């Protein structure tokens, strides 16, 4: 795990689905800031309560839908497929649907993406816009 987010730039990776069509994704695994012990503690807390969801990066409980984000994953829950390429990624053998990010992890991801000259809105679905609808 990196202590300083500036040490690791997020890079865009590419893969192809079963039909040979290319899609883009990023790996968020280097941005995980909790130890395995803390992850397990967060998971136990989540399982003992009634929460909206759970962050896929740190396992912390999400209390409010409108403060969370979603990512589309392929291969593992630390990946984020470019949102406009979800239909292409669905045809990949490792497609995993969507997972949630809590507000704290989403802030770190957004900051790292900005430092990597990526637009976070291309990879993170913001549930706040649902609240306004």
C-alpha positions as a LaTeX table, in Angstrom:
\begin{tabular}{lrrr}
\hline
Residue & $x$ (\AA) & $y$ (\AA) & $z$ (\AA) \\
\hline
Unk1 & 0.00 & 0.00 & 0.00 \\
Unk2 & 1.23 & 3.46 & $-0.83$ \\
Unk3 & 1.57 & 5.99 & 1.94 \\
Unk4 & 1.60 & 8.86 & $-0.53$ \\
Unk5 & $-0.94$ & 8.84 & $-3.36$ \\
Unk6 & 1.38 & 10.95 & $-5.48$ \\
Unk7 & 3.78 & 7.99 & $-5.75$ \\
Unk8 & 1.45 & 5.97 & $-7.99$ \\
Unk9 & $-0.26$ & 7.34 & $-11.04$ \\
Unk10 & $-3.41$ & 5.62 & $-12.20$ \\
Unk11 & $-3.02$ & 4.29 & $-15.68$ \\
Unk12 & $-5.69$ & 3.24 & $-18.11$ \\
Unk13 & $-5.50$ & $-0.44$ & $-19.03$ \\
Unk14 & $-7.24$ & $-2.08$ & $-21.94$ \\
Unk15 & $-8.76$ & $-5.50$ & $-22.40$ \\
Unk16 & $-10.95$ & $-7.17$ & $-24.99$ \\
Unk17 & $-14.26$ & $-8.91$ & $-24.50$ \\
Unk18 & $-15.18$ & $-12.32$ & $-25.96$ \\
Unk19 & $-15.99$ & $-10.65$ & $-29.27$ \\
Unk20 & $-12.59$ & $-8.97$ & $-29.52$ \\
Unk21 & $-13.98$ & $-5.48$ & $-28.77$ \\
Unk22 & $-11.64$ & $-3.37$ & $-26.66$ \\
Unk23 & $-12.66$ & $-1.51$ & $-23.50$ \\
Unk24 & $-10.81$ & 0.60 & $-20.92$ \\
Unk25 & $-10.50$ & 0.17 & $-17.18$ \\
Unk26 & $-8.37$ & 1.37 & $-14.29$ \\
Unk27 & $-7.06$ & $-0.59$ & $-11.33$ \\
Unk28 & $-7.82$ & 0.99 & $-7.94$ \\
Unk29 & $-6.01$ & $-1.63$ & $-5.85$ \\
Unk30 & $-3.03$ & 0.63 & $-5.16$ \\
Unk31 & $-5.37$ & 3.17 & $-3.56$ \\
Unk32 & $-6.58$ & 0.83 & $-0.81$ \\
Unk33 & $-5.56$ & 2.41 & 2.47 \\
Unk34 & $-6.71$ & $-0.17$ & 5.02 \\
Unk35 & $-4.89$ & $-3.18$ & 6.37 \\
Unk36 & $-6.43$ & $-6.63$ & 6.08 \\
Unk37 & $-7.22$ & $-6.44$ & 9.81 \\
Unk38 & $-9.07$ & $-3.14$ & 9.39 \\
Unk39 & $-10.89$ & $-4.54$ & 6.33 \\
Unk40 & $-12.10$ & $-7.50$ & 8.43 \\
Unk41 & $-13.16$ & $-5.20$ & 11.28 \\
Unk42 & $-15.09$ & $-2.98$ & 8.84 \\
Unk43 & $-16.71$ & $-6.08$ & 7.32 \\
Unk44 & $-17.85$ & $-7.35$ & 10.74 \\
Unk45 & $-19.32$ & $-3.93$ & 11.54 \\
Unk46 & $-21.15$ & $-3.87$ & 8.20 \\
Unk47 & $-22.58$ & $-7.36$ & 8.76 \\
Unk48 & $-23.82$ & $-6.46$ & 12.23 \\
Unk49 & $-25.92$ & $-3.49$ & 11.13 \\
Unk50 & $-28.51$ & $-2.27$ & 8.69 \\
Unk51 & $-26.68$ & $-0.18$ & 6.11 \\
Unk52 & $-27.31$ & 0.87 & 2.52 \\
Unk53 & $-24.16$ & $-0.80$ & 1.22 \\
Unk54 & $-20.48$ & $-1.57$ & 1.67 \\
Unk55 & $-17.37$ & $-0.02$ & 0.13 \\
Unk56 & $-15.58$ & $-2.50$ & $-2.11$ \\
Unk57 & $-12.15$ & $-1.05$ & $-1.31$ \\
Unk58 & $-12.23$ & $-0.79$ & 2.49 \\
Unk59 & $-15.38$ & $-2.76$ & 3.49 \\
Unk60 & $-16.68$ & 0.20 & 5.50 \\
Unk61 & $-20.46$ & 0.44 & 5.80 \\
Unk62 & $-22.23$ & 3.00 & 3.63 \\
Unk63 & $-25.04$ & 4.67 & 5.54 \\
Unk64 & $-26.50$ & 6.88 & 2.83 \\
Unk65 & $-26.98$ & 5.94 & $-0.82$ \\
Unk66 & $-26.53$ & 9.52 & $-1.97$ \\
Unk67 & $-23.01$ & 9.82 & $-0.54$ \\
Unk68 & $-21.77$ & 6.71 & $-2.36$ \\
Unk69 & $-20.46$ & 5.95 & $-5.81$ \\
Unk70 & $-20.52$ & 2.83 & $-7.98$ \\
Unk71 & $-17.90$ & 1.27 & $-10.22$ \\
Unk72 & $-18.26$ & $-1.38$ & $-12.92$ \\
Unk73 & $-15.81$ & $-4.23$ & $-12.30$ \\
Unk74 & $-14.09$ & $-6.84$ & $-14.45$ \\
Unk75 & $-11.90$ & $-9.53$ & $-12.93$ \\
Unk76 & $-11.98$ & $-8.19$ & $-9.38$ \\
Unk77 & $-13.70$ & $-5.50$ & $-7.34$ \\
Unk78 & $-10.67$ & $-3.19$ & $-7.51$ \\
Unk79 & $-11.20$ & $-2.37$ & $-11.17$ \\
Unk80 & $-13.32$ & 0.35 & $-12.66$ \\
Unk81 & $-14.47$ & 0.06 & $-16.26$ \\
Unk82 & $-15.10$ & 3.24 & $-18.17$ \\
Unk83 & $-18.84$ & 3.80 & $-17.65$ \\
Unk84 & $-19.64$ & 4.39 & $-21.31$ \\
Unk85 & $-18.08$ & 1.00 & $-22.12$ \\
Unk86 & $-20.13$ & $-1.11$ & $-19.70$ \\
Unk87 & $-22.02$ & $-2.92$ & $-22.47$ \\
Unk88 & $-18.75$ & $-3.92$ & $-24.12$ \\
Unk89 & $-17.32$ & $-5.14$ & $-20.79$ \\
Unk90 & $-20.46$ & $-7.22$ & $-20.12$ \\
Unk91 & $-19.23$ & $-9.60$ & $-22.83$ \\
Unk92 & $-15.98$ & $-10.24$ & $-20.91$ \\
Unk93 & $-15.67$ & $-13.55$ & $-19.03$ \\
Unk94 & $-14.68$ & $-11.71$ & $-15.83$ \\
Unk95 & $-17.53$ & $-9.17$ & $-15.79$ \\
Unk96 & $-18.68$ & $-8.65$ & $-12.19$ \\
Unk97 & $-21.46$ & $-6.01$ & $-12.36$ \\
Unk98 & $-21.14$ & $-2.96$ & $-10.12$ \\
Unk99 & $-19.66$ & $-2.43$ & $-6.68$ \\
Unk100 & $-19.94$ & 0.51 & $-4.35$ \\
Unk101 & $-17.38$ & 2.99 & $-3.09$ \\
Unk102 & $-17.92$ & 4.91 & 0.11 \\
Unk103 & $-17.34$ & 8.64 & 0.21 \\
Unk104 & $-13.87$ & 8.42 & 1.81 \\
Unk105 & $-12.47$ & 5.98 & $-0.74$ \\
Unk106 & $-14.17$ & 7.88 & $-3.57$ \\
Unk107 & $-12.40$ & 11.10 & $-2.49$ \\
Unk108 & $-9.03$ & 9.34 & $-2.67$ \\
Unk109 & $-9.86$ & 7.80 & $-6.03$ \\
Unk110 & $-11.05$ & 11.13 & $-7.44$ \\
Unk111 & $-7.88$ & 12.88 & $-6.21$ \\
Unk112 & $-5.62$ & 10.20 & $-7.71$ \\
Unk113 & $-7.53$ & 10.34 & $-10.99$ \\
Unk114 & $-7.16$ & 14.11 & $-11.14$ \\
Unk115 & $-3.40$ & 13.75 & $-10.50$ \\
Unk116 & $-3.33$ & 11.24 & $-13.40$ \\
Unk117 & $-5.22$ & 13.63 & $-15.70$ \\
Unk118 & $-8.30$ & 11.39 & $-15.79$ \\
Unk119 & $-11.90$ & 12.53 & $-15.43$ \\
Unk120 & $-13.41$ & 10.66 & $-12.48$ \\
Unk121 & $-16.88$ & 11.00 & $-14.01$ \\
Unk122 & $-15.76$ & 8.62 & $-16.77$ \\
Unk123 & $-15.25$ & 5.81 & $-14.21$ \\
Unk124 & $-17.33$ & 6.56 & $-11.09$ \\
Unk125 & $-21.12$ & 6.67 & $-11.03$ \\
Unk126 & $-22.20$ & 9.39 & $-8.58$ \\
Unk127 & $-25.42$ & 8.56 & $-6.71$ \\
Unk128 & $-25.93$ & 12.21 & $-5.70$ \\
Unk129 & $-27.51$ & 12.90 & $-9.06$ \\
Unk130 & $-30.24$ & 10.35 & $-8.22$ \\
Unk131 & $-31.16$ & 12.37 & $-5.13$ \\
Unk132 & $-31.68$ & 15.51 & $-7.24$ \\
Unk133 & $-33.90$ & 13.68 & $-9.74$ \\
\hline
\end{tabular}
